[in-house]
Amino acid sequence: MPTESPVNILLVDDKPENLVALEAILGDLEANLVKSTSGEEALRCLLQTDFAVILLDVQMPQMDGFEVATLIRRRPRSQDTPIIFLTAFSSSEQFMFKGYALGAVDYLIKPIAPNVLLSKIAIFIDLFKKTQALRQKTEILQRQTTQLEAINTELQTSEERFRLLSACSPVGVFVTDTRGCCIYTNPRFQAICPEVEGAASDQIWLNSVHPEDAETARSTWAAYLESGQEYAQEFRCHAQDDTTRWASIRSARMVSEQKTFLGHVGTVEDITERKRAEAAKAQVIREQAARQEAETANRMKDDFIAILSHELRTPLNSILGWASLLQSRHLDPRKIDYAISTIERNAQAQKQLIEDILDVSQIVRGKLQLHRQPLDLVAIAQTALETVKPAAVAKRIAVTTNFHDYTRLEVVGDTLRLQQVVWNLLTNAIKFTPEQGRIDVALSVTAEWPKGQRPPKSACQGDSPAPAYALLSVADTGLGIDAGFLPHIFDRFRQADSSITRSQGGLGLGLAIVHHLVEQHQGCVWAESAGLNQGATFTVALPLSPSGAAGLQPPAPPPAEQPHLRQAPHPAPQKALEGMPILIVEDDTDTRDFLTFLLESQGAAVTTAASGEEGLHLIGSMQPAIVLCDISMPDMDGYRLIQTVRTQMPEPQAHIPAIALTAHARLSDRAEALASGFQSHLPKPIDAEVLIRTILQVTGL
């Protein structure tokens, strides 16, 4: 059988022009001409390729043609490859005999007649093709002979193998004819499905099925015989010891190679132990799920308590600190205004935290009461926008509104609670939107209940649907919401990332309160976000009252903003920390300002950092006498900062005294702070005298 691909011819000559000449002569042979300019290169070509003939120049530098031929003949794969020597320098018989002695088939003197070379090469190409064809036929005959021997061996042993498999199989086997009547069963089948006295012998395993499963078994088996699809069912069966056991029955059609239907073959397996194990495993999984759910709930509550402690103590630190300084009567009159403003702002923040906690407590106990009356949703939205306007201006956030020129959208509900809903959504948007971001507030009307949203639990089954629904949406360009956390965004005691709470403040209860209040008004609220750093949109749907819309009331004038004065603190008469360089690392601005004023009033030279990364940089570039460091900070907390200082900084920064100032006041928090490398731990709110005394004690002054 001739080969379909072109044969290979190896041309070896150190002169490129000679190779070009040979290529021109042999170009019409439809052969693959492989050119080599040295003996070494020719030998590398022979490693992977078989050649019909080799044209080998005798006179070559480094390794001549005779040496190359010697090496070619040593390889079993190329020892029979025809070699034609080509030379232009010697026609002596001695060289010709040497060439023929090395197995050459010819010895040609240059210049070579093209027709002579072509005729010789053509002979070797034809011989190579015939040899390859003969080799292929031989290989095919050998494979066929081997296959026939294997088939004969298999035929001789197949009967014995089948007998052994059938007798020793741990699975019951049955065979039926084309009508489904049983014609063969193995011993294991007979053990799992014993014969029932008086029952038809051709009903195979159906006779042993438990009476409660018999009807299902017969109907499914009949459907299988009709459809011909693969059968797989599990039933209870009566065993030989009169116990009830579980059996798995599988069956499929038997079809010959000629596509002739021969019957059915099936298996019966005792799966009683597996069923018992599955039942036990299911019980364990239920118990584990219940335990994990309880542990998760406890952990969420513990996390919430820790956050609650932090959020309550942080404003207390500024309130009590500035109150103590006011009582000392050493403040500049302008600084008194700043102190009072700080105390009021932090007291308001603490008041809001306490109100959220009380609201959640009422929600949990079902005691939250609503005072329902007709009200204008447009006016409520305008009032909430004016309330949060100063916070948006402070962060240079652009707030746009689109109320579609509605003069009035009347709903029935509690004015204060709906204001709380809108205020919470706007406050959340401002909190999680970076500076120079954007918030879009829109009001619209829809005639249908929002698709994909479930009716509120508080709605009565007999309530008729509202004629229309008002939609209030608050969209921001803020941090966004991870897709995995989006379904839990309104859950109580659950937060996506505590570091976000640390950087933005709050307990994370606002959205849970919003969800409950909206449902109490027979509405719904949902959140949408493309992912982290992609912003978020919260939408509230509330039923409009049947009376429709009235006039839009103009929004109230914005409250006057109170400027925050920031003056240099007046030093106290007694300067216990005169000239001491102190670094404060604190992400809360009010706490940082209070500590700066307090320590500078005692003569200290204070440097502040608003984050752990910034504090670490300052420690590396300056030499403070002591570091006062908050624990709960975003990105890098106080534990990590002080551990980095102790383990990665050179002397003398590695042994700078450090005091942990934190709202985490448990004994375990104190132990963790000391273990991390702090010399002392002071819980917030900070007492001024205790702080100064501790600084003096830690620094050894």
mmCIF file of N, CA, C and O in Angstrom, residues 499 585 611-617 619 627 629-649 654 658 660 672-678:
data_model
loop_
_atom_site.group_PDB
_atom_site.id
_atom_site.type_symbol
_atom_site.label_atom_id
_atom_site.label_comp_id
_atom_site.label_asym_id
_atom_site.label_seq_id
_atom_site.Cartn_x
_atom_site.Cartn_y
_atom_site.Cartn_z
ATOM 1 N N SER A 499 -15.674 45.898 59.188
ATOM 2 C CA SER A 499 -14.755 46.999 58.926
ATOM 3 C C SER A 499 -15.486 48.165 58.282
ATOM 4 O O SER A 499 -15.115 49.325 58.454
ATOM 5 N N VAL A 585 -3.038 57.928 67.025
ATOM 6 C CA VAL A 585 -3.564 57.211 65.860
ATOM 7 C C VAL A 585 -5.027 56.888 66.158
ATOM 8 O O VAL A 585 -5.324 56.002 66.953
ATOM 9 N N SER A 611 -5.433 56.973 60.366
ATOM 10 C CA SER A 611 -5.521 55.556 59.996
ATOM 11 C C SER A 611 -4.276 54.827 60.478
ATOM 12 O O SER A 611 -3.241 55.454 60.783
ATOM 13 N N GLY A 612 -4.360 53.493 60.499
ATOM 14 C CA GLY A 612 -3.212 52.699 60.913
ATOM 15 C C GLY A 612 -2.039 52.846 59.964
ATOM 16 O O GLY A 612 -0.873 52.936 60.389
ATOM 17 N N GLU A 613 -2.326 52.876 58.646
ATOM 18 C CA GLU A 613 -1.250 53.012 57.661
ATOM 19 C C GLU A 613 -0.513 54.332 57.844
ATOM 20 O O GLU A 613 0.719 54.385 57.808
ATOM 21 N N GLU A 614 -1.275 55.414 58.041
ATOM 22 C CA GLU A 614 -0.645 56.715 58.244
ATOM 23 C C GLU A 614 0.157 56.724 59.537
ATOM 24 O O GLU A 614 1.268 57.261 59.592
ATOM 25 N N GLY A 615 -0.394 56.122 60.601
ATOM 26 C CA GLY A 615 0.335 56.064 61.867
ATOM 27 C C GLY A 615 1.629 55.292 61.745
ATOM 28 O O GLY A 615 2.667 55.687 62.305
ATOM 29 N N LEU A 616 1.592 54.171 61.011
ATOM 30 C CA LEU A 616 2.802 53.368 60.825
ATOM 31 C C LEU A 616 3.866 54.172 60.090
ATOM 32 O O LEU A 616 5.055 54.109 60.420
ATOM 33 N N HIS A 617 3.452 54.962 59.107
ATOM 34 C CA HIS A 617 4.408 55.788 58.360
ATOM 35 C C HIS A 617 5.030 56.844 59.270
ATOM 36 O O HIS A 617 6.243 57.091 59.213
ATOM 37 N N ILE A 619 5.372 56.750 62.560
ATOM 38 C CA ILE A 619 6.273 56.124 63.536
ATOM 39 C C ILE A 619 7.634 55.870 62.902
ATOM 40 O O ILE A 619 8.680 56.022 63.531
ATOM 41 N N VAL A 627 2.948 56.381 71.824
ATOM 42 C CA VAL A 627 1.898 56.289 70.811
ATOM 43 C C VAL A 627 0.581 55.965 71.506
ATOM 44 O O VAL A 627 0.505 55.006 72.288
ATOM 45 N N CYS A 629 -3.068 54.765 70.551
ATOM 46 C CA CYS A 629 -3.608 54.129 69.350
ATOM 47 C C CYS A 629 -4.989 53.535 69.607
ATOM 48 O O CYS A 629 -5.198 52.812 70.594
ATOM 49 N N ASP A 630 -5.928 53.864 68.703
ATOM 50 C CA ASP A 630 -7.246 53.231 68.724
ATOM 51 C C ASP A 630 -7.113 51.792 68.209
ATOM 52 O O ASP A 630 -6.193 51.476 67.457
ATOM 53 N N ILE A 631 -8.052 50.930 68.598
ATOM 54 C CA ILE A 631 -8.006 49.531 68.151
ATOM 55 C C ILE A 631 -8.848 49.335 66.894
ATOM 56 O O ILE A 631 -8.369 48.845 65.877
ATOM 57 N N SER A 632 -10.110 49.734 66.938
ATOM 58 C CA SER A 632 -11.020 49.477 65.810
ATOM 59 C C SER A 632 -10.869 50.566 64.763
ATOM 60 O O SER A 632 -11.450 51.647 64.870
ATOM 61 N N MET A 633 -10.067 50.278 63.742
ATOM 62 C CA MET A 633 -9.868 51.187 62.612
ATOM 63 C C MET A 633 -9.977 50.383 61.325
ATOM 64 O O MET A 633 -9.598 49.211 61.295
ATOM 65 N N PRO A 634 -10.483 51.005 60.252
ATOM 66 C CA PRO A 634 -10.549 50.269 58.978
ATOM 67 C C PRO A 634 -9.161 50.033 58.414
ATOM 68 O O PRO A 634 -8.193 50.712 58.756
ATOM 69 N N ASP A 635 -9.062 49.059 57.540
ATOM 70 C CA ASP A 635 -7.822 48.715 56.826
ATOM 71 C C ASP A 635 -6.794 48.076 57.750
ATOM 72 O O ASP A 635 -6.433 46.919 57.586
ATOM 73 N N MET A 636 -6.296 48.825 58.741
ATOM 74 C CA MET A 636 -5.307 48.280 59.680
ATOM 75 C C MET A 636 -5.742 48.645 61.092
ATOM 76 O O MET A 636 -5.774 49.826 61.462
ATOM 77 N N ASP A 637 -6.092 47.640 61.916
ATOM 78 C CA ASP A 637 -6.511 47.941 63.281
ATOM 79 C C ASP A 637 -5.294 48.132 64.179
ATOM 80 O O ASP A 637 -4.136 47.961 63.776
ATOM 81 N N GLY A 638 -5.571 48.510 65.444
ATOM 82 C CA GLY A 638 -4.474 48.806 66.366
ATOM 83 C C GLY A 638 -3.622 47.600 66.691
ATOM 84 O O GLY A 638 -2.401 47.730 66.890
ATOM 85 N N TYR A 639 -4.233 46.408 66.779
ATOM 86 C CA TYR A 639 -3.456 45.205 67.067
ATOM 87 C C TYR A 639 -2.404 44.964 65.987
ATOM 88 O O TYR A 639 -1.222 44.730 66.279
ATOM 89 N N ARG A 640 -2.843 45.041 64.746
ATOM 90 C CA ARG A 640 -1.914 44.795 63.645
ATOM 91 C C ARG A 640 -0.826 45.867 63.577
ATOM 92 O O ARG A 640 0.333 45.577 63.287
ATOM 93 N N LEU A 641 -1.217 47.135 63.845
ATOM 94 C CA LEU A 641 -0.232 48.217 63.798
ATOM 95 C C LEU A 641 0.877 47.988 64.816
ATOM 96 O O LEU A 641 2.069 48.060 64.484
ATOM 97 N N ILE A 642 0.508 47.720 66.071
ATOM 98 C CA ILE A 642 1.541 47.599 67.111
ATOM 99 C C ILE A 642 2.375 46.339 66.903
ATOM 100 O O ILE A 642 3.581 46.315 67.194
ATOM 101 N N GLN A 643 1.746 45.252 66.373
ATOM 102 C CA GLN A 643 2.526 44.050 66.070
ATOM 103 C C GLN A 643 3.547 44.322 64.973
ATOM 104 O O GLN A 643 4.678 43.837 65.026
ATOM 105 N N THR A 644 3.158 45.137 63.969
ATOM 106 C CA THR A 644 4.099 45.505 62.910
ATOM 107 C C THR A 644 5.254 46.322 63.469
ATOM 108 O O THR A 644 6.418 46.123 63.100
ATOM 109 N N VAL A 645 4.934 47.254 64.367
ATOM 110 C CA VAL A 645 5.992 48.072 64.987
ATOM 111 C C VAL A 645 6.957 47.191 65.774
ATOM 112 O O VAL A 645 8.185 47.320 65.667
ATOM 113 N N ARG A 646 6.412 46.256 66.554
ATOM 114 C CA ARG A 646 7.262 45.443 67.427
ATOM 115 C C ARG A 646 8.123 44.446 66.650
ATOM 116 O O ARG A 646 9.222 44.098 67.078
ATOM 117 N N THR A 647 7.629 43.960 65.513
ATOM 118 C CA THR A 647 8.334 42.871 64.825
ATOM 119 C C THR A 647 9.084 43.299 63.579
ATOM 120 O O THR A 647 9.994 42.589 63.144
ATOM 121 N N GLN A 648 8.712 44.446 62.966
ATOM 122 C CA GLN A 648 9.308 44.791 61.682
ATOM 123 C C GLN A 648 10.088 46.097 61.675
ATOM 124 O O GLN A 648 10.780 46.381 60.696
ATOM 125 N N MET A 649 9.974 46.903 62.722
ATOM 126 C CA MET A 649 10.687 48.180 62.728
ATOM 127 C C MET A 649 12.020 48.059 63.451
ATOM 128 O O MET A 649 12.163 47.263 64.393
ATOM 129 N N ALA A 654 11.028 50.213 67.423
ATOM 130 C CA ALA A 654 10.400 48.942 67.769
ATOM 131 C C ALA A 654 9.973 48.882 69.232
ATOM 132 O O ALA A 654 9.112 48.088 69.597
ATOM 133 N N ALA A 658 3.421 52.314 73.987
ATOM 134 C CA ALA A 658 2.134 52.476 73.318
ATOM 135 C C ALA A 658 1.002 52.163 74.281
ATOM 136 O O ALA A 658 1.097 51.238 75.092
ATOM 137 N N ALA A 660 -3.220 51.528 74.304
ATOM 138 C CA ALA A 660 -4.408 51.247 73.508
ATOM 139 C C ALA A 660 -5.583 52.037 74.074
ATOM 140 O O ALA A 660 -5.924 51.900 75.249
ATOM 141 N N GLU A 672 -5.849 40.959 75.161
ATOM 142 C CA GLU A 672 -5.389 40.897 73.773
ATOM 143 C C GLU A 672 -4.508 42.097 73.433
ATOM 144 O O GLU A 672 -3.519 41.969 72.701
ATOM 145 N N ALA A 673 -4.863 43.288 73.974
ATOM 146 C CA ALA A 673 -4.058 44.474 73.711
ATOM 147 C C ALA A 673 -2.660 44.321 74.300
ATOM 148 O O ALA A 673 -1.652 44.624 73.647
ATOM 149 N N LEU A 674 -2.575 43.849 75.546
ATOM 150 C CA LEU A 674 -1.269 43.669 76.176
ATOM 151 C C LEU A 674 -0.461 42.594 75.461
ATOM 152 O O LEU A 674 0.754 42.722 75.284
ATOM 153 N N ALA A 675 -1.141 41.527 75.025
ATOM 154 C CA ALA A 675 -0.432 40.459 74.317
ATOM 155 C C ALA A 675 0.072 40.926 72.960
ATOM 156 O O ALA A 675 1.077 40.408 72.450
ATOM 157 N N SER A 676 -0.599 41.908 72.361
ATOM 158 C CA SER A 676 -0.186 42.390 71.049
ATOM 159 C C SER A 676 1.023 43.306 71.111
ATOM 160 O O SER A 676 1.661 43.543 70.082
ATOM 161 N N GLY A 677 1.313 43.849 72.297
ATOM 162 C CA GLY A 677 2.490 44.707 72.414
ATOM 163 C C GLY A 677 2.236 46.060 73.039
ATOM 164 O O GLY A 677 3.171 46.864 73.165
ATOM 165 N N PHE A 678 0.983 46.353 73.428
ATOM 166 C CA PHE A 678 0.697 47.609 74.124
ATOM 167 C C PHE A 678 1.167 47.508 75.578
ATOM 168 O O PHE A 678 1.101 46.440 76.202
#
